[in-house]
CSV table of C-alpha atoms (C1' of nucleotides) in Angstrom, one decimal:
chain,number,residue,atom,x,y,z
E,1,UNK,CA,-56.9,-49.1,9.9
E,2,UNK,CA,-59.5,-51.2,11.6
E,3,UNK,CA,-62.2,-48.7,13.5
E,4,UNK,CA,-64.1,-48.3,10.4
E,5,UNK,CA,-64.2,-52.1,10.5
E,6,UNK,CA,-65.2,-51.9,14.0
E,7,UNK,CA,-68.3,-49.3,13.6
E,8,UNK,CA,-69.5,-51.2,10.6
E,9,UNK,CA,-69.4,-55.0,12.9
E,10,UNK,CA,-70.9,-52.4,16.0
E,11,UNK,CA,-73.4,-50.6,13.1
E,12,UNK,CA,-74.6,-54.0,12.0
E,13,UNK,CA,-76.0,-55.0,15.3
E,14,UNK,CA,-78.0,-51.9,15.7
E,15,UNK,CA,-77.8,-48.8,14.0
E,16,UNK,CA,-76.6,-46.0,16.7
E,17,UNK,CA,-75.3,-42.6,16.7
E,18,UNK,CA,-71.6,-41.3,17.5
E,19,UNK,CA,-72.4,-41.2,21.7
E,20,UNK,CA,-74.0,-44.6,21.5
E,21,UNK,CA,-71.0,-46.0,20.0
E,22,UNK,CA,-68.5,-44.3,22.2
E,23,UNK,CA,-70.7,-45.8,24.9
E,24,UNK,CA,-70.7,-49.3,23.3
E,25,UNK,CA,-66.7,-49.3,22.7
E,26,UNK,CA,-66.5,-47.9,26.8
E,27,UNK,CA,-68.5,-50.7,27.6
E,28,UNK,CA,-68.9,-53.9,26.1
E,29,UNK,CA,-66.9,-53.4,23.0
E,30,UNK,CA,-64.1,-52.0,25.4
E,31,UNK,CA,-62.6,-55.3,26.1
E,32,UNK,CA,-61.1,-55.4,22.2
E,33,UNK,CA,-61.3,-52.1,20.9
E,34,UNK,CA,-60.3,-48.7,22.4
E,35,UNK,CA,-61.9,-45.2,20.6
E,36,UNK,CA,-62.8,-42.1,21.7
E,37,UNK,CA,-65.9,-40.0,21.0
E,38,UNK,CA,-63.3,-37.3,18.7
E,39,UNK,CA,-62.0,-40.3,16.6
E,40,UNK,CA,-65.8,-42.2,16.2
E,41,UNK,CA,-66.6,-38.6,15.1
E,42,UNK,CA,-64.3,-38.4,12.8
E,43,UNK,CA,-64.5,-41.5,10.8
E,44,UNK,CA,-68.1,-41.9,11.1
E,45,UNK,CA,-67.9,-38.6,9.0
E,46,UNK,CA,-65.9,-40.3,6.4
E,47,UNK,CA,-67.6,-43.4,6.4
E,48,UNK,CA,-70.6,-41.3,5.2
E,49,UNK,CA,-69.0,-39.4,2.4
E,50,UNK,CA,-67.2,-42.9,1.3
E,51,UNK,CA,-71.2,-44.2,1.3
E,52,UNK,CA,-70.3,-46.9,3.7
E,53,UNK,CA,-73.2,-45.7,6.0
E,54,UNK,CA,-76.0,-43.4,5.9
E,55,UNK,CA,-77.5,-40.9,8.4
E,56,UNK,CA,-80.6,-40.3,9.5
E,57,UNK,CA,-81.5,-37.4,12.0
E,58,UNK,CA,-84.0,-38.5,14.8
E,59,UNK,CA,-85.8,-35.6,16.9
E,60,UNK,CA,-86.1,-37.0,20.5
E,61,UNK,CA,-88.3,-35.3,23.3
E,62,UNK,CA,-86.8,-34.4,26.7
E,63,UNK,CA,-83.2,-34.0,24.7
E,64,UNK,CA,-81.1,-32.9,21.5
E,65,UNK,CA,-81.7,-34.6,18.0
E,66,UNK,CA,-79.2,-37.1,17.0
E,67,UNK,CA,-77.7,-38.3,14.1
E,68,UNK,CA,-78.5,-42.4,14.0
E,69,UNK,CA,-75.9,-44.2,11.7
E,70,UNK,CA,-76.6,-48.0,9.8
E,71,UNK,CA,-74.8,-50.0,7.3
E,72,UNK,CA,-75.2,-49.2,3.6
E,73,UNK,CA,-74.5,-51.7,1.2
E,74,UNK,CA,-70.7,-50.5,0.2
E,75,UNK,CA,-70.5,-50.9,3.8
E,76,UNK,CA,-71.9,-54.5,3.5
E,77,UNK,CA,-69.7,-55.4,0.8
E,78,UNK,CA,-66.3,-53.7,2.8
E,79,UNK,CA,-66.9,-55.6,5.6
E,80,UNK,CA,-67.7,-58.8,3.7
E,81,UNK,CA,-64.2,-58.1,2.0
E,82,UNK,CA,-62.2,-57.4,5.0
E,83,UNK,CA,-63.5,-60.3,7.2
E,84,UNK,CA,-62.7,-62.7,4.1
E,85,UNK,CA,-59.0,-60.7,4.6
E,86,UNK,CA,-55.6,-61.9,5.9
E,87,UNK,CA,-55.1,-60.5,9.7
E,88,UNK,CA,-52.1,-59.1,10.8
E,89,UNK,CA,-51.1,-60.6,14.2
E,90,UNK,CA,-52.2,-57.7,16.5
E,91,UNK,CA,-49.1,-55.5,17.1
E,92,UNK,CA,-48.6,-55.4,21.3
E,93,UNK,CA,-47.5,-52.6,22.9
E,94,UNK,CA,-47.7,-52.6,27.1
E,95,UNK,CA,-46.8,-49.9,28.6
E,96,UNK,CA,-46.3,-51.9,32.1
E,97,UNK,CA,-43.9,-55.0,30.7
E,98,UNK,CA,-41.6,-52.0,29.6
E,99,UNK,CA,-41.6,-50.6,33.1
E,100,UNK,CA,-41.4,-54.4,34.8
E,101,UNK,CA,-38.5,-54.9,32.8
E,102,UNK,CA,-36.5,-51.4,33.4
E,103,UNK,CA,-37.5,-51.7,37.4
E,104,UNK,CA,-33.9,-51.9,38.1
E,105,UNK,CA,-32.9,-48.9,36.8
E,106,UNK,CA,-35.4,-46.9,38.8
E,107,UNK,CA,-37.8,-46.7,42.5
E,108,UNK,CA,-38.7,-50.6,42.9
E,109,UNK,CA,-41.0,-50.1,45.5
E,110,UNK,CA,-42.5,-47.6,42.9
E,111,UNK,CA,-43.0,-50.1,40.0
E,112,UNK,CA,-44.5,-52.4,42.5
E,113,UNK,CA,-47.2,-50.5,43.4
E,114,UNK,CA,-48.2,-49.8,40.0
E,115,UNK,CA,-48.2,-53.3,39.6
E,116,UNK,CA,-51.3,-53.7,42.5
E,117,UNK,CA,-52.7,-51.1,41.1
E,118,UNK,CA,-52.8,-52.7,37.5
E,119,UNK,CA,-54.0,-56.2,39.6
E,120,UNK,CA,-56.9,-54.7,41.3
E,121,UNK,CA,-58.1,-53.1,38.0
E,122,UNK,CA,-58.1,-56.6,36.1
E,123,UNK,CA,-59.8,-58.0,39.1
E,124,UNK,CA,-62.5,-55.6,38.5
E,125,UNK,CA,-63.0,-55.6,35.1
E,126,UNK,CA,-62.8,-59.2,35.3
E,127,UNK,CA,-65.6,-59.4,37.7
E,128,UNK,CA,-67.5,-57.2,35.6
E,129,UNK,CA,-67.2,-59.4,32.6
E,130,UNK,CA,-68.2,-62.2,34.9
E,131,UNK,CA,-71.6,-60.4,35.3
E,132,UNK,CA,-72.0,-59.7,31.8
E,133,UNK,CA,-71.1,-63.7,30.9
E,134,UNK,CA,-74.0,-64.7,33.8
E,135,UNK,CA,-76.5,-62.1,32.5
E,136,UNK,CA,-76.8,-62.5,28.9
E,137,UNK,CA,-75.4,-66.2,28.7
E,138,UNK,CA,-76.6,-68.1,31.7
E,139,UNK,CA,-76.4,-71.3,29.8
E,140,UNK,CA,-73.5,-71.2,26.9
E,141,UNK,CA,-74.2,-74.6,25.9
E,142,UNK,CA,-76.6,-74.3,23.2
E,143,UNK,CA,-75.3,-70.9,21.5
E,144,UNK,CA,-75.1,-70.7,17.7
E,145,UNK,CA,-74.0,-68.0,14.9
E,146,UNK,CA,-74.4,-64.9,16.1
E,147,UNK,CA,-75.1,-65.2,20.2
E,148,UNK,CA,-72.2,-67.8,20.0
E,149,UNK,CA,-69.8,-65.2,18.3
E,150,UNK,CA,-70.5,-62.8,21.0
E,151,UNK,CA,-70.4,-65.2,23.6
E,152,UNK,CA,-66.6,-66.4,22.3
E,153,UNK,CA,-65.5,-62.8,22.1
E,154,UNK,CA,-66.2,-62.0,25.9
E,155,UNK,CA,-64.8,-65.7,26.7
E,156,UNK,CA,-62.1,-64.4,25.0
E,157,UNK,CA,-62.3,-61.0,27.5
E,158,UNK,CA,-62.3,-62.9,30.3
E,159,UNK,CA,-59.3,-65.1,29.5
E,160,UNK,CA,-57.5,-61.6,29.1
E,161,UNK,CA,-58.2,-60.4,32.3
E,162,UNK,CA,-56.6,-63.8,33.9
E,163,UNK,CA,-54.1,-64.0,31.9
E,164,UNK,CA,-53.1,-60.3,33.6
E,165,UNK,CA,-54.5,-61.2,36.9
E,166,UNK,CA,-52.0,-64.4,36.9
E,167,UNK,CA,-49.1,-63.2,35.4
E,168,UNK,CA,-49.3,-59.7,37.9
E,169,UNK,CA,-49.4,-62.0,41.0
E,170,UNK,CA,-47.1,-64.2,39.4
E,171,UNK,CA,-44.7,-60.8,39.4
E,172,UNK,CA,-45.4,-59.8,42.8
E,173,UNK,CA,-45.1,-62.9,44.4
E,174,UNK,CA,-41.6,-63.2,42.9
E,175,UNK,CA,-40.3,-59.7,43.7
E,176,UNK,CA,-42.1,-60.1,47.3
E,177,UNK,CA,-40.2,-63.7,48.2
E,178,UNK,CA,-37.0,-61.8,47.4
E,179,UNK,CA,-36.7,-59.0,49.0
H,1,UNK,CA,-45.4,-41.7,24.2
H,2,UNK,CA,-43.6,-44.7,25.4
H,3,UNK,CA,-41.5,-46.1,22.6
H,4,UNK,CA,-38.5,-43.7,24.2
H,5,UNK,CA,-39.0,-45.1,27.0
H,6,UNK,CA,-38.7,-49.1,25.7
H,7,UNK,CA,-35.4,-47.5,24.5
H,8,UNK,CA,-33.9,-45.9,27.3
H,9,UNK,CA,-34.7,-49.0,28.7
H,10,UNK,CA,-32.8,-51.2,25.9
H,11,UNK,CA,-29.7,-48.5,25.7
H,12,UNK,CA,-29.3,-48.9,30.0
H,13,UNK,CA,-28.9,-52.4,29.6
H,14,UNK,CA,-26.4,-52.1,26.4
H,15,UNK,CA,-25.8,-49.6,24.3
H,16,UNK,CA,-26.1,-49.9,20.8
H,17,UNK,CA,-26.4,-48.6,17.5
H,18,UNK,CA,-29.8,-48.0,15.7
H,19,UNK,CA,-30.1,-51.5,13.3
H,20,UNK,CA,-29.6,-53.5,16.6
H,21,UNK,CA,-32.1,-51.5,18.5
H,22,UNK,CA,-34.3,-52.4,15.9
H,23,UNK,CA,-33.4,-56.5,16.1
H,24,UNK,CA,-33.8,-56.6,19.4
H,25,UNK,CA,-37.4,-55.0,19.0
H,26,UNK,CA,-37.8,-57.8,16.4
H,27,UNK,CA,-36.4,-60.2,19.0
H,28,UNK,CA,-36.7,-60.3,22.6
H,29,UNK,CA,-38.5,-57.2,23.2
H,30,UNK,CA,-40.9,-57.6,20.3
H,31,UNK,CA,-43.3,-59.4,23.1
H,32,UNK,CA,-44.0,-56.4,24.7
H,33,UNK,CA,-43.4,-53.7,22.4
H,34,UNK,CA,-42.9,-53.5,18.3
H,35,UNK,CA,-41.1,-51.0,16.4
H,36,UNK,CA,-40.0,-50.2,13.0
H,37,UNK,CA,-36.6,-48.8,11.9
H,38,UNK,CA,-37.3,-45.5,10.7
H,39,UNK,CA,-39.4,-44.6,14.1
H,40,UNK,CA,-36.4,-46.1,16.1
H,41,UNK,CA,-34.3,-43.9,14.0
H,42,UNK,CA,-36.6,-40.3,14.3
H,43,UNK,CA,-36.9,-41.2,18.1
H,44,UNK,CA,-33.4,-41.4,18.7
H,45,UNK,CA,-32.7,-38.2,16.6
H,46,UNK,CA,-34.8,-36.5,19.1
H,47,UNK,CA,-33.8,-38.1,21.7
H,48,UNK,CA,-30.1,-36.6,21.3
H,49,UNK,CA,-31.4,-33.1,20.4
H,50,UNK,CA,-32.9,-33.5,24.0
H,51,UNK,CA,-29.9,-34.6,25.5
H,52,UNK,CA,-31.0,-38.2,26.5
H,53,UNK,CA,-28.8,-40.1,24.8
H,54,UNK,CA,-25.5,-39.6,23.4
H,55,UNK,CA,-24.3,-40.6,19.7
H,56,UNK,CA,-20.8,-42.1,19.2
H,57,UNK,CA,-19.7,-42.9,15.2
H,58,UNK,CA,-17.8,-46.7,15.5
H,59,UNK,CA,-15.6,-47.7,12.6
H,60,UNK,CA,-15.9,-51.3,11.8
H,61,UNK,CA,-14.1,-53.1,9.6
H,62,UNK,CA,-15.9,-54.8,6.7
H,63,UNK,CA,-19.2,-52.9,7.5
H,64,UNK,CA,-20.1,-49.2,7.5
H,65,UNK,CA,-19.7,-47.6,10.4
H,66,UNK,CA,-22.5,-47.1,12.9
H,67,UNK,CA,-23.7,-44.9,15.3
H,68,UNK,CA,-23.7,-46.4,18.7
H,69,UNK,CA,-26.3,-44.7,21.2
H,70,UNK,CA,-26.1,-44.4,25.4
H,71,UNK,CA,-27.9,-43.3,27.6
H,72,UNK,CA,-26.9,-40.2,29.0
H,73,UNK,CA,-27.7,-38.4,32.7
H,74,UNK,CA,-30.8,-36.1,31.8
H,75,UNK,CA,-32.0,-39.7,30.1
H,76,UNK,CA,-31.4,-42.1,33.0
H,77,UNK,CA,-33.6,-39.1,34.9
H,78,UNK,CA,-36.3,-39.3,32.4
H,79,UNK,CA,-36.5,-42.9,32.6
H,80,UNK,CA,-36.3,-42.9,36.3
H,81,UNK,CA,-39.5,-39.9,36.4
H,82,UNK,CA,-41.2,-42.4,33.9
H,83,UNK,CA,-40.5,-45.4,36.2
H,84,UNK,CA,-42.7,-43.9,39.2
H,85,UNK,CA,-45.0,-42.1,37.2
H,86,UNK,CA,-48.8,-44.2,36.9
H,87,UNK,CA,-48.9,-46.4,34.2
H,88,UNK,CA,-52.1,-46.3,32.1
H,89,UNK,CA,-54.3,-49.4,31.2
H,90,UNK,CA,-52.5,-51.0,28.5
H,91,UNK,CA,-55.5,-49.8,25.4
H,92,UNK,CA,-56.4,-53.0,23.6
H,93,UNK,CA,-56.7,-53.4,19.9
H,94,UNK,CA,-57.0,-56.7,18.4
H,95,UNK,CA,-58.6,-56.9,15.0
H,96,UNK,CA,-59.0,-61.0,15.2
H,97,UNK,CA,-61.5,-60.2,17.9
H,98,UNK,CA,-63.1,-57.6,16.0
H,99,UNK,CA,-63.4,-60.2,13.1
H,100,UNK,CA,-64.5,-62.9,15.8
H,101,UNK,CA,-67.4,-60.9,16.5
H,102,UNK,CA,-68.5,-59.6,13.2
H,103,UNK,CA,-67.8,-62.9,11.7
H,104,UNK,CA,-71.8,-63.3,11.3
H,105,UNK,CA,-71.9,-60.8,8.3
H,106,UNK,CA,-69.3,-62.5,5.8
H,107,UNK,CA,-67.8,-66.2,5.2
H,108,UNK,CA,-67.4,-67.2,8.9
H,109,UNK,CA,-65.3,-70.1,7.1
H,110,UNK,CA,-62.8,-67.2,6.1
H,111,UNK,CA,-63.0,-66.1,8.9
H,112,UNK,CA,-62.4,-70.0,10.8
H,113,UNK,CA,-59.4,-70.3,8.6
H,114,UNK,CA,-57.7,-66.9,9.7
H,115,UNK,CA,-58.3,-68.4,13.2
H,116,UNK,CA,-56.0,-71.4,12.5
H,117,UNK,CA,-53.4,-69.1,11.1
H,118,UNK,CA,-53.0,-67.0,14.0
H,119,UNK,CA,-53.1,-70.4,16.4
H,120,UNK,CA,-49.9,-71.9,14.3
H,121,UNK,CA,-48.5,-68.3,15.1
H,122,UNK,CA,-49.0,-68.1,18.3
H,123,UNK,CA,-47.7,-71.7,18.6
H,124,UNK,CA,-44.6,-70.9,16.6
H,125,UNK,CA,-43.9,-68.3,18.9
H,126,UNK,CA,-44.5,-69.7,22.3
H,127,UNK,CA,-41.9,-72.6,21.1
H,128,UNK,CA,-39.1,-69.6,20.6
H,129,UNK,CA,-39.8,-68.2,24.3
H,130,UNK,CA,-39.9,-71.9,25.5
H,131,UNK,CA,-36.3,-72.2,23.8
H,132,UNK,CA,-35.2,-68.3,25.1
H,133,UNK,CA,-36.7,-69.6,28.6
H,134,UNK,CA,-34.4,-72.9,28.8
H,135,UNK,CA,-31.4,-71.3,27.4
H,136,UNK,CA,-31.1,-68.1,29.5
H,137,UNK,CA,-33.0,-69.7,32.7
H,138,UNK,CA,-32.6,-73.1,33.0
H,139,UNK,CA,-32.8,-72.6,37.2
H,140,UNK,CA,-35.8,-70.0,38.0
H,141,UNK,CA,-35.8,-70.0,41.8
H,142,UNK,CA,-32.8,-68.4,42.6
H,143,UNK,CA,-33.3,-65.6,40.4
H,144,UNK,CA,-32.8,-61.5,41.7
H,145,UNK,CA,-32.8,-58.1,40.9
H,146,UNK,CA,-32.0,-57.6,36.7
H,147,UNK,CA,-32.1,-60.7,35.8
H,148,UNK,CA,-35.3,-62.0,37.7
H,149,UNK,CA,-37.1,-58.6,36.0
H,150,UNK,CA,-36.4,-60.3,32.6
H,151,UNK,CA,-37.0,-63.8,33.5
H,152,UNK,CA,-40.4,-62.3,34.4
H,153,UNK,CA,-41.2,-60.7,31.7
H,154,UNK,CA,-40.7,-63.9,29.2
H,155,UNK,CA,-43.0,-65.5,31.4
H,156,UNK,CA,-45.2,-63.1,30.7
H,157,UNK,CA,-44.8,-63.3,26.8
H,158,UNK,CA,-45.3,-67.1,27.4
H,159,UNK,CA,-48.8,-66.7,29.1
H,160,UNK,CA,-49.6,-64.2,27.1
H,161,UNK,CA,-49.6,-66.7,23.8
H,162,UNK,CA,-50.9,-69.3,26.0
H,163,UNK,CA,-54.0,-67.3,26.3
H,164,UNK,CA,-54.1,-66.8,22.6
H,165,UNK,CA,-53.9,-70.8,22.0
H,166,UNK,CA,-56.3,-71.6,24.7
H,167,UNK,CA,-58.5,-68.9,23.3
H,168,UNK,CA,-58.2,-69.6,19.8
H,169,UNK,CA,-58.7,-73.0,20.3
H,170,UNK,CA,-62.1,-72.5,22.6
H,171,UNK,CA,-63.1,-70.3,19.2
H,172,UNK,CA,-62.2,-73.1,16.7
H,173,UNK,CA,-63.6,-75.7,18.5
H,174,UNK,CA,-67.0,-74.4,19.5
H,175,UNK,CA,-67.6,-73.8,16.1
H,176,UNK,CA,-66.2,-77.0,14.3
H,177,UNK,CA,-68.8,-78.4,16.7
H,178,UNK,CA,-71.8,-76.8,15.8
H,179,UNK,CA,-71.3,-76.7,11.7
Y,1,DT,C1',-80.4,-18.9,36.4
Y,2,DG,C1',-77.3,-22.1,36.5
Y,3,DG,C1',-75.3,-26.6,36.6
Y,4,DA,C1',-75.6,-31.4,34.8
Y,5,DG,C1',-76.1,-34.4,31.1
Y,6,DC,C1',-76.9,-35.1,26.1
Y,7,DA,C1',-75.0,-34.5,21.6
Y,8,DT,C1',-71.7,-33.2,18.1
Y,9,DG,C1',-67.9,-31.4,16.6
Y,10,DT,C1',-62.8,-28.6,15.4
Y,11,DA,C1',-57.7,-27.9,15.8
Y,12,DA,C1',-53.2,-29.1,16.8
Y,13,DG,C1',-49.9,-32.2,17.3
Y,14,DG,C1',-47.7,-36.6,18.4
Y,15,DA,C1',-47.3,-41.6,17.2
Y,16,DG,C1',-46.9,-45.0,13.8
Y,17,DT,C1',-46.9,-47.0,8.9
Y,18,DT,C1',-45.6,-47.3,4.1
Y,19,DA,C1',-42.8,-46.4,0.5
Y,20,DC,C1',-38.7,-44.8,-1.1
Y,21,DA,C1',-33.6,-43.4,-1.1
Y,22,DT,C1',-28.6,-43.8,-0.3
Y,23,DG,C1',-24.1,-45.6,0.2
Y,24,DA,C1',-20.6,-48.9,1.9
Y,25,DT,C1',-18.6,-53.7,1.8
Y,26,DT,C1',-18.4,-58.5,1.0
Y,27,DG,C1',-18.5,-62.6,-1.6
Y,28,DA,C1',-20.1,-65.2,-5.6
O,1,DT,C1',-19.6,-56.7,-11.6
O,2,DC,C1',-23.6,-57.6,-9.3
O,3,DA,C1',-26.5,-59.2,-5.6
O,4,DA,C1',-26.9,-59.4,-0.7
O,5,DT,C1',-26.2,-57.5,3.7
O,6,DC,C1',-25.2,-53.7,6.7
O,7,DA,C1',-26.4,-49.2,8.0
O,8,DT,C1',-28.9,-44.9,8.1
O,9,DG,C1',-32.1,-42.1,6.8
O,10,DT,C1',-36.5,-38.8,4.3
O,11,DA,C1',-41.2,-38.0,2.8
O,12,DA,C1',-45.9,-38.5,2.9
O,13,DC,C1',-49.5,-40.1,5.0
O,14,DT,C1',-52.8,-42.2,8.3
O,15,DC,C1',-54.1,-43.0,13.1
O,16,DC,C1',-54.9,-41.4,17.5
O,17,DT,C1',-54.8,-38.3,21.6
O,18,DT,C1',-55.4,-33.9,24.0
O,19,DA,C1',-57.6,-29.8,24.5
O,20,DC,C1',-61.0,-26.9,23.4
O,21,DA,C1',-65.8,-25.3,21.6
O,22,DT,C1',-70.8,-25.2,20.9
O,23,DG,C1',-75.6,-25.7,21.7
O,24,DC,C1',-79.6,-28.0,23.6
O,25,DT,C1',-82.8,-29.5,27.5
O,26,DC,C1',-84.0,-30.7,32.0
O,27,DC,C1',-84.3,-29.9,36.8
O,28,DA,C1',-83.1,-27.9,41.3
DNA sequence: TGGAGCATGTAAGGAGTTACATGATTGA
DNA sequence: TCAATCATGTAACTCCTTACATGCTCCA
């Protein structure tokens, strides 16, 4: 219910076409929002007919045209309303604390080494967002609006990726004591 | 793709019918995976036709009589094949993020307030794990096997909201500071 | 000329939500 | 007898994933 909501925040920052986005929601968007390029397709198309944004073709040399997306007003206005909305709590669903809590009825050893495997991909998208945090906000202090928003958000990111990095070694370190 | 999976996982450690399936998701499990009655009730339709889980009808007496699921041989295989299998990133999708970020482009003191709600929720919650933690492990350390897997994984829901708080509260106050 | 990357899609199906429906029993 | 709770479902719809399809341009 929510990827329009997440193309018009996206669109607002810089018009794009579809592969930008996916690119954006890969990358830096990733952190908060999952899509792929079928589903940006998709509602971008509907977005359009609904009038929430309009499309403008841009010829480029050296490569196809693309279609190049930005907020219309209706678009304004929706996003207005939905940011002024009640939010749901975000629904969790993880895959891995189901397994960590049915590793009794199955190979241990197994579940164990998914659950390195899960650490050492935190550890790297954490240093990533580390990267990001020193590159565009070398010096957080004095961020307003708009910079300060973005700067929360992959505060935010980064606090995710400990809280997986902590409670992972937290797991192993309990199931390696014991066995 | 998973929620039969969070099942066979519920059914091996009790069986039960479908309404307390569906409590428990509200309850305990609900901090790593949510459900809603009628999917818990079209999953475990399938999952008999597939031979998973087996349906016996209990008579009570003063309340209807309910069908009481187990899990069943070609299930505990299924569950076991799921066990070892690699487990995915868990996909993120969190719409207060999405709002944190596009909070620029409509009443960031909507948007502030909506912040504060989901901090008294989180807090709310983290107080019920505190109280599941102390009543069903008051002594930690000697904990193995089963019953360390699910000591685990409420420590997990409790970090998990402590990185909301933290979070939410880094949001709130960076931006009660610059108003 | 043929592969890699850019760019945009369609089709089919599974997963999940929302709204509605039914019937039994208890207790006020 | 009527509301509340227990208990199980159906129908319709949206959301999301997986797999497949198409065409362009550059460069080796």
């Amino acid at each position: 219910m929510a990827l329009e909501h997440a193309l018009l925040v996206s669109l607002s920052e810089r018009p794009a076409s579809g592969l930008e986005l996916t690119r954006r929601f890969d990358a830096s968007i990733g952190y908060f929002w999952t899509a792929s390029h079928q589903q940006i397709y998709r509602v971008l198309g509907r977005m359009e007919t609904d009038g929430w944004v309009t499309c403008t073709v841009v010829a480029q040399q050296g490569r196809p045209a693309k279609k190049v997306y930005e907020v219309a007003d209706p678009g304004r206005a929706e996003l207005e309303r939905w940011l002024a909305a009640p939010t749901a709590p975000d629904p969790l669903r993880s895959e891995v604390m189901v397994k960590f809590r049915g590793a009794s009825y199955g190979d241990r050893a197994a579940v164990l080494d998914q659950a390195r495997e899960r650490l050492a991909d935190h550890r790297t998208r954490l240093a990533h967002y580390d990267r990001l945090a020193e590159r565009d906000f070398p010096e957080p202090a004095g961020l307003r609006g708009r910079e300060l928003d973005l700067y929360l958000v992959l505060r935010g990111g980064q606090r995710l990726e400990h809280f997986w990095i902590d409670w992972l070694t937290e797991y192993l370190t309990a199931h390696e004591e014991n066995r």
